[in-house]
CSV table of C-alpha atoms in Angstrom, one decimal:
chain,number,residue,atom,x,y,z
O,1350,MET,CA,-87.5,61.1,85.5
O,1351,GLU,CA,-89.3,61.6,82.3
O,1352,LYS,CA,-88.1,59.6,79.2
O,1353,ARG,CA,-86.6,61.4,76.3
O,1354,ARG,CA,-88.7,61.0,73.3
O,1355,VAL,CA,-87.0,59.6,70.1
O,1356,VAL,CA,-88.1,60.1,66.7
O,1357,ILE,CA,-87.2,58.9,63.1
O,1358,THR,CA,-86.0,61.6,60.9
O,1359,GLY,CA,-84.3,60.0,58.0
O,1360,MET,CA,-84.2,56.6,56.3
O,1361,GLY,CA,-81.9,54.8,53.7
O,1362,ILE,CA,-82.3,51.6,52.0
O,1363,ILE,CA,-80.8,49.1,49.5
O,1364,SER,CA,-82.9,46.1,49.0
O,1365,PRO,CA,-84.0,43.6,46.3
O,1366,LEU,CA,-86.8,45.9,45.6
O,1367,GLY,CA,-84.8,48.9,44.9
O,1368,SER,CA,-82.3,51.3,46.5
O,1369,THR,CA,-84.5,54.3,47.1
O,1370,LEU,CA,-87.4,54.5,49.6
O,1371,GLY,CA,-89.8,55.4,46.7
O,1372,ASP,CA,-89.0,52.3,44.6
O,1373,TYR,CA,-89.0,50.1,47.8
O,1374,TRP,CA,-92.3,51.3,49.0
O,1375,CYS,CA,-93.7,51.0,45.4
O,1376,SER,CA,-92.9,47.5,45.0
O,1377,LEU,CA,-94.0,46.7,48.6
O,1378,LYS,CA,-97.6,48.2,48.2
O,1379,ASN,CA,-97.9,46.7,44.8
O,1380,GLY,CA,-97.0,43.2,45.9
O,1381,VAL,CA,-93.8,42.8,43.5
O,1382,SER,CA,-91.3,40.1,44.2
O,1383,GLY,CA,-87.8,40.9,44.3
O,1384,ILE,CA,-86.7,37.1,44.2
O,1385,GLY,CA,-85.1,35.7,41.0
O,1386,LYS,CA,-82.3,33.3,39.8
O,1387,ILE,CA,-78.9,34.0,41.5
O,1388,THR,CA,-76.7,35.9,39.1
O,1389,SER,CA,-73.5,36.4,41.2
O,1390,PHE,CA,-72.2,32.8,40.8
O,1391,ASP,CA,-73.2,29.6,39.2
O,1392,SER,CA,-75.8,28.1,41.5
O,1393,SER,CA,-76.6,25.0,39.5
O,1394,PRO,CA,-74.9,22.6,41.8
O,1395,PHE,CA,-77.1,23.8,44.8
O,1396,ASP,CA,-80.5,22.6,45.8
O,1397,CYS,CA,-81.5,26.4,46.2
O,1398,GLN,CA,-80.7,28.5,43.1
O,1399,ILE,CA,-82.8,31.8,43.8
O,1400,ALA,CA,-82.3,34.7,46.1
O,1401,GLY,CA,-83.2,38.4,46.6
O,1402,GLU,CA,-80.1,40.0,45.1
O,1403,VAL,CA,-79.6,43.9,45.1
O,1404,LYS,CA,-79.4,45.0,41.5
O,1405,ASN,CA,-77.5,47.8,40.0
O,1406,PHE,CA,-75.6,48.6,42.9
O,1407,SER,CA,-72.6,51.0,42.1
O,1408,PRO,CA,-70.7,51.8,45.2
O,1409,GLY,CA,-68.4,54.1,43.2
O,1410,GLU,CA,-71.3,56.7,42.9
O,1411,HIS,CA,-71.1,57.1,46.7
O,1412,ILE,CA,-67.5,56.0,47.8
O,1413,SER,CA,-64.2,56.8,46.4
O,1414,PRO,CA,-62.5,53.9,44.2
O,1415,LYS,CA,-59.8,53.5,46.9
O,1416,GLU,CA,-62.3,53.0,49.6
O,1417,VAL,CA,-64.4,50.5,47.5
O,1418,LYS,CA,-61.4,48.2,47.0
O,1419,ARG,CA,-60.9,48.0,50.9
O,1420,MET,CA,-64.7,47.7,51.9
O,1421,GLU,CA,-66.7,44.4,51.8
O,1422,ARG,CA,-70.0,44.6,50.0
O,1423,PHE,CA,-72.0,44.6,53.3
O,1424,VAL,CA,-69.9,47.6,54.7
O,1425,GLN,CA,-70.3,49.4,51.2
O,1426,PHE,CA,-74.2,48.7,51.7
O,1427,ALA,CA,-74.0,50.1,55.3
O,1428,LEU,CA,-72.1,53.3,54.2
O,1429,VAL,CA,-74.3,54.2,51.4
O,1430,THR,CA,-77.4,53.7,53.3
O,1431,ALA,CA,-76.4,55.8,56.3
O,1432,LYS,CA,-75.3,58.6,53.8
O,1433,GLU,CA,-78.7,58.3,52.2
O,1434,ALA,CA,-80.3,58.5,55.6
O,1435,VAL,CA,-78.4,61.5,56.7
O,1436,LYS,CA,-79.3,63.2,53.3
O,1437,ASP,CA,-83.0,62.2,53.9
O,1438,ALA,CA,-83.0,63.8,57.4
O,1439,ALA,CA,-81.4,67.0,56.1
O,1440,LEU,CA,-78.8,66.6,58.9
O,1441,ASP,CA,-75.8,69.0,58.5
O,1442,ILE,CA,-73.2,67.0,60.4
O,1443,SER,CA,-70.7,69.9,60.3
O,1444,LYS,CA,-73.0,72.1,62.7
O,1445,GLU,CA,-73.4,69.2,65.2
O,1446,ASP,CA,-71.3,68.0,68.0
O,1447,PRO,CA,-69.6,64.8,66.7
O,1448,PHE,CA,-69.5,63.2,70.4
O,1449,ARG,CA,-73.3,63.3,70.5
O,1450,ILE,CA,-73.8,61.5,67.2
O,1451,GLY,CA,-73.4,57.6,67.4
O,1452,VAL,CA,-73.7,54.7,65.0
O,1453,VAL,CA,-75.2,51.1,65.9
O,1454,ILE,CA,-75.4,48.9,63.0
O,1455,GLY,CA,-76.1,45.1,63.2
O,1456,SER,CA,-75.1,42.2,60.9
O,1457,GLY,CA,-75.6,38.5,61.1
O,1458,ILE,CA,-72.5,37.1,59.4
O,1459,GLY,CA,-70.4,40.1,57.9
O,1460,GLY,CA,-67.6,39.6,55.3
O,1461,LEU,CA,-68.3,36.2,53.8
O,1462,HIS,CA,-67.2,37.2,50.3
O,1463,THR,CA,-63.7,38.1,51.8
O,1464,VAL,CA,-63.3,34.9,53.7
O,1465,GLU,CA,-64.0,32.9,50.6
O,1466,GLN,CA,-61.6,34.9,48.3
O,1467,GLN,CA,-58.9,35.0,50.8
O,1468,HIS,CA,-59.2,31.2,51.6
O,1469,LYS,CA,-58.7,30.4,47.8
O,1470,ILE,CA,-55.8,32.5,47.6
O,1471,LEU,CA,-54.1,30.9,50.7
O,1472,LEU,CA,-54.8,27.5,49.2
O,1473,GLU,CA,-53.7,28.2,45.6
O,1474,LYS,CA,-50.8,30.9,46.3
O,1475,GLY,CA,-49.9,30.4,49.8
O,1476,PRO,CA,-50.1,32.8,53.1
O,1477,SER,CA,-47.5,35.5,51.6
O,1478,ARG,CA,-50.3,36.5,49.1
O,1479,LEU,CA,-53.1,37.2,51.6
O,1480,SER,CA,-54.4,40.6,51.6
O,1481,PRO,CA,-53.3,42.9,54.4
O,1482,PHE,CA,-57.0,44.1,54.4
O,1483,MET,CA,-58.6,40.8,54.7
O,1484,ILE,CA,-59.4,41.1,58.6
O,1485,PRO,CA,-60.5,44.7,58.5
O,1486,MET,CA,-62.7,43.9,55.4
O,1487,MET,CA,-64.4,40.9,57.0
O,1488,ILE,CA,-65.0,41.8,60.5
O,1489,VAL,CA,-68.6,42.6,61.4
O,1490,ASN,CA,-68.0,45.9,63.3
O,1491,MET,CA,-66.4,47.4,60.4
O,1492,ALA,CA,-70.0,48.5,59.2
O,1493,PRO,CA,-70.5,51.1,61.9
O,1494,GLY,CA,-66.7,51.7,62.0
O,1495,GLN,CA,-66.6,52.9,58.4
O,1496,VAL,CA,-69.6,54.8,58.9
O,1497,ALA,CA,-68.1,56.8,61.7
O,1498,ILE,CA,-64.8,57.2,59.8
O,1499,SER,CA,-66.4,58.6,56.8
O,1500,LEU,CA,-68.9,61.0,58.4
O,1501,GLY,CA,-66.8,62.0,61.5
O,1502,LEU,CA,-69.0,60.6,64.2
O,1503,LYS,CA,-67.4,60.2,67.6
O,1504,GLY,CA,-70.5,59.2,69.8
O,1505,PRO,CA,-71.4,55.7,70.8
O,1506,ASN,CA,-70.4,53.1,68.1
O,1507,TYR,CA,-70.9,49.4,68.1
O,1508,CYS,CA,-72.1,46.4,66.1
O,1509,VAL,CA,-74.9,43.8,67.2
O,1510,VAL,CA,-74.6,40.4,66.1
O,1511,THR,CA,-77.6,38.4,67.0
O,1512,ALA,CA,-78.4,36.7,63.6
O,1513,CYS,CA,-81.7,37.5,62.0
O,1514,ALA,CA,-82.6,39.9,65.0
O,1515,SER,CA,-79.4,41.8,64.7
O,1516,SER,CA,-80.5,45.2,63.3
O,1517,ALA,CA,-83.7,45.1,65.4
O,1518,HIS,CA,-81.4,44.8,68.4
O,1519,ALA,CA,-79.3,47.6,67.2
O,1520,ILE,CA,-82.1,50.0,66.6
O,1521,GLY,CA,-83.6,49.1,70.0
O,1522,GLU,CA,-80.3,49.6,71.8
O,1523,ALA,CA,-79.8,52.9,69.9
O,1524,PHE,CA,-83.2,54.0,70.9
O,1525,LYS,CA,-82.5,53.3,74.5
O,1526,THR,CA,-79.2,55.1,74.3
O,1527,ILE,CA,-80.9,58.4,73.2
O,1528,GLN,CA,-83.5,57.9,75.7
O,1529,ARG,CA,-80.9,57.8,78.5
O,1530,GLY,CA,-79.4,60.9,77.2
O,1531,GLN,CA,-75.9,59.5,76.1
O,1532,ALA,CA,-76.4,60.6,72.5
O,1533,ASP,CA,-78.9,63.0,70.7
O,1534,VAL,CA,-78.6,61.3,67.2
O,1535,ILE,CA,-77.7,57.7,66.2
O,1536,LEU,CA,-77.5,56.2,62.7
O,1537,SER,CA,-78.9,52.7,63.2
O,1538,GLY,CA,-80.0,49.7,61.3
O,1539,GLY,CA,-78.6,46.5,59.7
O,1540,THR,CA,-76.7,45.2,56.7
O,1541,GLU,CA,-75.9,41.9,55.0
O,1542,SER,CA,-74.6,40.4,51.9
O,1543,CYS,CA,-74.1,36.6,52.1
O,1544,ILE,CA,-75.6,35.4,48.6
O,1545,THR,CA,-72.3,33.6,48.2
O,1546,VAL,CA,-71.1,30.0,47.7
O,1547,LEU,CA,-70.6,29.3,51.2
O,1548,GLY,CA,-73.6,31.3,52.3
O,1549,ILE,CA,-76.1,29.4,50.0
O,1550,GLY,CA,-74.3,26.2,50.6
O,1551,GLY,CA,-74.4,26.5,54.3
O,1552,PHE,CA,-78.1,27.3,54.6
O,1553,CYS,CA,-78.7,24.5,52.1
O,1554,ALA,CA,-76.9,22.0,54.3
O,1555,LEU,CA,-79.0,23.3,57.1
O,1556,LYS,CA,-82.2,22.7,55.0
O,1557,ALA,CA,-83.5,26.2,55.9
O,1558,LEU,CA,-83.9,27.3,52.2
O,1559,ALA,CA,-86.8,27.0,49.8
O,1560,THR,CA,-85.8,24.4,47.1
O,1561,HIS,CA,-88.7,23.6,45.1
O,1562,TYR,CA,-89.4,26.8,43.3
O,1563,ASN,CA,-86.0,27.3,41.4
O,1564,ASP,CA,-88.3,27.6,38.1
O,1565,GLN,CA,-90.7,30.0,39.9
O,1566,PRO,CA,-88.6,32.2,42.1
O,1567,GLU,CA,-91.4,34.8,42.6
O,1568,LYS,CA,-93.4,32.1,44.3
O,1569,ALA,CA,-90.8,30.8,46.7
O,1570,SER,CA,-91.2,33.1,49.6
O,1571,ARG,CA,-94.6,32.2,51.1
O,1572,PRO,CA,-95.0,33.1,54.7
O,1573,PHE,CA,-97.9,31.6,56.6
O,1574,ASP,CA,-99.0,29.8,53.5
O,1575,ALA,CA,-99.6,26.0,54.1
O,1576,LYS,CA,-96.9,25.1,51.2
O,1577,ARG,CA,-94.3,27.1,52.5
O,1578,GLU,CA,-91.0,25.2,52.7
O,1579,GLY,CA,-88.1,27.4,53.6
O,1580,PHE,CA,-86.8,31.0,53.3
O,1581,VAL,CA,-85.3,32.6,50.5
O,1582,MET,CA,-82.0,34.5,51.2
O,1583,GLY,CA,-82.0,38.2,50.4
O,1584,GLU,CA,-79.3,40.9,50.9
O,1585,GLY,CA,-79.3,44.7,51.4
O,1586,ALA,CA,-79.2,47.3,54.2
O,1587,GLY,CA,-81.3,49.8,56.0
O,1588,VAL,CA,-80.2,52.7,58.3
O,1589,LEU,CA,-82.6,55.1,60.2
O,1590,VAL,CA,-81.7,58.4,61.7
O,1591,LEU,CA,-83.0,58.2,65.3
O,1592,GLU,CA,-83.1,61.5,67.0
O,1593,GLU,CA,-84.1,62.9,70.3
O,1594,LEU,CA,-87.2,64.9,70.0
O,1595,GLN,CA,-86.2,68.4,71.0
O,1596,HIS,CA,-82.9,68.1,69.0
O,1597,ALA,CA,-85.2,67.3,65.9
O,1598,LEU,CA,-87.7,70.1,66.6
O,1599,ARG,CA,-84.9,72.7,67.1
O,1600,ARG,CA,-83.7,72.0,63.5
O,1601,ASN,CA,-87.4,71.7,62.2
O,1602,ALA,CA,-86.7,68.2,60.8
O,1603,ASN,CA,-89.2,66.2,59.0
O,1604,ILE,CA,-90.5,63.5,61.5
O,1605,TYR,CA,-91.6,60.1,60.0
O,1606,ALA,CA,-92.5,58.5,63.2
O,1607,GLU,CA,-91.9,58.0,66.9
O,1608,ILE,CA,-90.1,55.0,68.3
O,1609,VAL,CA,-91.7,54.1,71.6
O,1610,GLY,CA,-91.1,50.6,72.6
O,1611,TYR,CA,-88.4,47.8,72.6
O,1612,GLY,CA,-88.4,44.4,74.0
O,1613,SER,CA,-85.7,41.6,73.8
O,1614,SER,CA,-85.7,38.2,75.2
O,1615,ASP,CA,-84.2,34.8,74.5
O,1616,ASP,CA,-85.8,31.3,74.1
O,1617,ALA,CA,-83.0,29.5,75.8
O,1618,TYR,CA,-84.1,26.4,73.9
O,1619,HIS,CA,-82.1,25.5,70.7
O,1620,ILE,CA,-79.5,26.8,68.3
O,1621,THR,CA,-81.7,27.1,65.4
O,1622,ALA,CA,-85.4,26.4,66.3
O,1623,PRO,CA,-87.6,28.7,68.1
O,1624,ASP,CA,-89.3,27.5,71.3
O,1625,PRO,CA,-92.3,25.8,70.3
O,1626,ASP,CA,-94.6,27.2,72.9
O,1627,GLY,CA,-93.7,30.8,71.5
O,1628,GLN,CA,-93.1,32.1,75.1
O,1629,GLY,CA,-89.7,33.8,74.1
O,1630,ALA,CA,-91.1,35.8,71.2
O,1631,ALA,CA,-94.2,36.5,73.2
O,1632,ARG,CA,-92.0,38.1,76.0
O,1633,ALA,CA,-90.4,40.4,73.6
O,1634,MET,CA,-93.6,41.6,72.3
O,1635,ASN,CA,-94.9,42.3,75.8
O,1636,MET,CA,-91.9,44.0,76.8
O,1637,ALA,CA,-92.1,46.4,74.0
O,1638,ILE,CA,-95.9,47.1,74.5
O,1639,GLU,CA,-95.2,47.6,78.3
O,1640,ASP,CA,-92.2,49.7,77.5
O,1641,ALA,CA,-94.5,52.1,75.5
O,1642,GLY,CA,-97.0,52.2,78.1
O,1643,PHE,CA,-99.6,50.8,75.7
O,1644,SER,CA,-102.1,48.1,75.9
O,1645,PRO,CA,-102.1,45.3,73.2
O,1646,GLN,CA,-105.7,46.6,71.9
O,1647,GLU,CA,-103.9,49.6,70.8
O,1648,ILE,CA,-101.7,48.0,68.4
O,1649,ASP,CA,-103.0,48.5,64.7
O,1650,TYR,CA,-100.6,46.5,62.5
O,1651,ILE,CA,-97.7,44.0,63.0
O,1652,ASN,CA,-94.9,43.5,60.4
O,1653,ALA,CA,-94.2,39.9,61.2
O,1654,HIS,CA,-90.7,38.2,61.2
O,1655,GLY,CA,-92.5,35.6,58.8
O,1656,THR,CA,-89.6,33.8,57.3
O,1657,SER,CA,-91.7,31.3,55.3
O,1658,THR,CA,-90.3,28.3,57.2
O,1659,GLN,CA,-92.8,25.8,58.7
O,1660,LEU,CA,-91.8,26.2,62.3
O,1661,ASN,CA,-91.1,29.9,62.4
O,1662,ASP,CA,-94.4,30.9,60.9
O,1663,LYS,CA,-96.4,28.6,63.3
O,1664,VAL,CA,-94.6,29.7,66.4
O,1665,GLU,CA,-94.8,33.4,65.6
O,1666,THR,CA,-98.5,33.0,65.1
O,1667,LEU,CA,-98.8,31.1,68.4
O,1668,ALA,CA,-96.7,33.8,70.1
O,1669,ILE,CA,-98.9,36.8,68.7
O,1670,LYS,CA,-101.9,34.9,70.0
O,1671,LEU,CA,-100.3,34.5,73.5
O,1672,VAL,CA,-99.9,38.4,73.6
O,1673,PHE,CA,-103.2,39.4,72.1
O,1674,GLY,CA,-105.6,36.8,72.7
O,1675,GLU,CA,-108.9,37.1,70.8
O,1676,TYR,CA,-107.8,40.6,69.5
O,1677,ALA,CA,-105.0,38.6,67.5
O,1678,LYS,CA,-107.5,37.8,64.9
O,1679,LYS,CA,-108.5,41.6,64.4
O,1680,ILE,CA,-104.8,42.8,63.7
O,1681,PRO,CA,-103.5,43.0,60.3
O,1682,ILE,CA,-100.2,41.2,60.0
O,1683,SER,CA,-97.9,41.0,56.9
O,1684,SER,CA,-94.7,39.6,56.1
O,1685,THR,CA,-92.6,41.7,53.7
O,1686,LYS,CA,-90.1,38.9,53.4
O,1687,SER,CA,-92.6,37.4,50.8
O,1688,MET,CA,-91.2,40.2,48.6
O,1689,THR,CA,-87.8,41.0,49.8
O,1690,GLY,CA,-86.6,37.5,50.8
O,1691,HIS,CA,-84.9,37.3,54.0
O,1692,LEU,CA,-82.1,39.9,54.6
O,1693,LEU,CA,-80.9,38.2,57.7
O,1694,GLY,CA,-79.0,40.7,60.1
O,1695,ALA,CA,-80.6,43.6,57.9
O,1696,ALA,CA,-84.2,42.2,57.9
O,1697,GLY,CA,-85.2,44.1,61.1
O,1698,ALA,CA,-84.1,47.4,59.9
O,1699,VAL,CA,-85.6,47.2,56.3
O,1700,GLU,CA,-88.9,45.7,57.8
O,1701,LEU,CA,-88.9,48.6,60.4
O,1702,ILE,CA,-88.6,51.0,57.3
O,1703,ALA,CA,-91.6,49.2,55.8
O,1704,THR,CA,-93.5,49.6,59.1
O,1705,VAL,CA,-92.8,53.5,59.1
O,1706,LEU,CA,-93.9,53.9,55.5
O,1707,THR,CA,-97.2,51.8,56.4
O,1708,ILE,CA,-97.8,54.5,59.1
O,1709,LYS,CA,-97.0,57.3,56.8
O,1710,TYR,CA,-99.1,56.4,53.9
O,1711,GLY,CA,-101.9,54.3,55.5
O,1712,ILE,CA,-101.4,51.3,53.3
O,1713,ILE,CA,-100.5,47.9,54.7
O,1714,PRO,CA,-98.2,45.9,52.3
O,1715,PRO,CA,-99.4,42.4,51.5
O,1716,THR,CA,-98.2,39.0,52.2
O,1717,ILE,CA,-97.6,37.6,48.7
O,1718,ASN,CA,-97.9,34.0,47.6
O,1719,TYR,CA,-100.5,33.4,50.3
O,1720,GLU,CA,-102.7,30.7,48.4
O,1721,PHE,CA,-103.4,27.7,50.8
O,1722,SER,CA,-104.5,28.2,54.5
O,1723,ASP,CA,-102.8,26.5,57.2
O,1724,PRO,CA,-105.0,25.6,60.5
O,1725,GLU,CA,-101.9,26.5,62.5
O,1726,CYS,CA,-101.6,29.8,61.0
O,1727,ASP,CA,-105.2,31.4,61.1
O,1728,LEU,CA,-104.7,35.1,61.6
O,1729,ASP,CA,-105.4,37.8,59.2
O,1730,TYR,CA,-101.9,38.0,57.0
O,1731,VAL,CA,-103.4,40.8,54.5
O,1732,PRO,CA,-103.1,38.0,51.6
O,1733,ASN,CA,-101.8,39.0,48.2
O,1734,VAL,CA,-103.2,42.6,48.0
O,1735,ALA,CA,-102.4,45.6,50.0
O,1736,ARG,CA,-105.0,47.2,52.2
O,1737,GLN,CA,-105.8,50.9,52.9
O,1738,LYS,CA,-106.0,51.3,56.7
O,1739,SER,CA,-104.9,54.2,58.9
O,1740,VAL,CA,-102.2,53.0,61.3
O,1741,THR,CA,-101.4,54.7,64.4
O,1742,VAL,CA,-99.4,52.2,66.4
O,1743,ALA,CA,-97.4,49.4,64.7
O,1744,LEU,CA,-95.0,46.6,65.9
O,1745,SER,CA,-92.2,44.8,64.1
O,1746,ASN,CA,-90.9,41.2,65.1
O,1747,SER,CA,-87.5,39.8,64.5
O,1748,LEU,CA,-86.4,36.3,65.7
O,1749,GLY,CA,-82.7,34.9,65.2
O,1750,PHE,CA,-80.9,31.8,65.6
O,1751,GLY,CA,-79.7,31.1,69.1
O,1752,GLY,CA,-83.3,32.1,70.3
O,1753,HIS,CA,-82.8,35.7,70.1
O,1754,ASN,CA,-86.1,37.8,70.1
O,1755,ALA,CA,-86.5,41.5,69.3
O,1756,THR,CA,-89.5,43.8,69.1
O,1757,LEU,CA,-89.7,47.4,68.1
O,1758,LEU,CA,-92.8,49.5,68.5
O,1759,VAL,CA,-93.4,52.7,66.6
O,1760,ARG,CA,-96.2,55.2,66.3
O,1761,LYS,CA,-97.3,58.0,64.3
O,1762,PHE,CA,-95.9,61.3,65.4
O,1763,VAL,CA,-98.2,63.6,67.3
């Protein structure tokens, strides 16, 4: 049986680089950093005092004041980007069968703001003062749930939680659901907002964050550079409209690209560290390439997971070599986390949007802050300056704590 084809017809984004596709892309191609001093709380007691915060976000422009009060920031991000994606796709939901439109959105952590605020109230004022909305505000699945409620979508609906691979898995599963014929349209992506006292404190305790660039925040995220020392946390969301091809053609939709491959694996090795031999990440890439029916030599570009931690960048480089052999040195690779920071569960979605825009405009975003070469990271990371190159087939990697690996493969629509 022939597989149904799935295309991307709309995209919405909220990021440290801006909350429109135009602002996001303009900063990416020009190598602009979205990292700065944390402004949402006093970070002076923390080893890491920097992050990629979303600036000038006004949920009231998109959501009623009553709903805003009952939604966590990560849910607000998801709802606003979903509405923007639907608008970008020119999809008139009132003319569609709501049972054939689904929502699959991932998040790594969920409502940390609410947990902190309500725990403080519990300690200071007692259990009788806890909010009746505490649980529905903090639970992770409320991101796709609120999108469905707001837009009246009654198709497949769930949340994927696989740490920093969450939204890549969400998009991959949405792609397969449409391909199997269980939905015609799915709003899919990821959302995260964990730049909080507990969020920064927890990752500091884990020794995962960059701590030596507090006075030069824009230099802190430096994937594949020899002087990388940890990731920089970011926040935001990305949602894409995935649509069955014939459905998109019938309504004359604008098609950005086609999603053609998805791979998923686990290292089964460690709770935070990747498998040092790179086999797990390599399996996900191989699965995506085989799923698409391509050969490795047809891949024109890789948007790397590239977190800027010593181990991750080394292992991802090794995994790419396992998949592509000598051809690995000919593939342009970039980590857009060098500009956005690491959006945890939202990373895969915002990076897939960057990958789609790379195909659309024929410009590969750079890996900024690449200054000192590392013998163990010796591939073409498109250092510091964007590169003009026609890209037909591109791959996007996501790797998460717990050994979760996900790879998405997209190509120019023909």
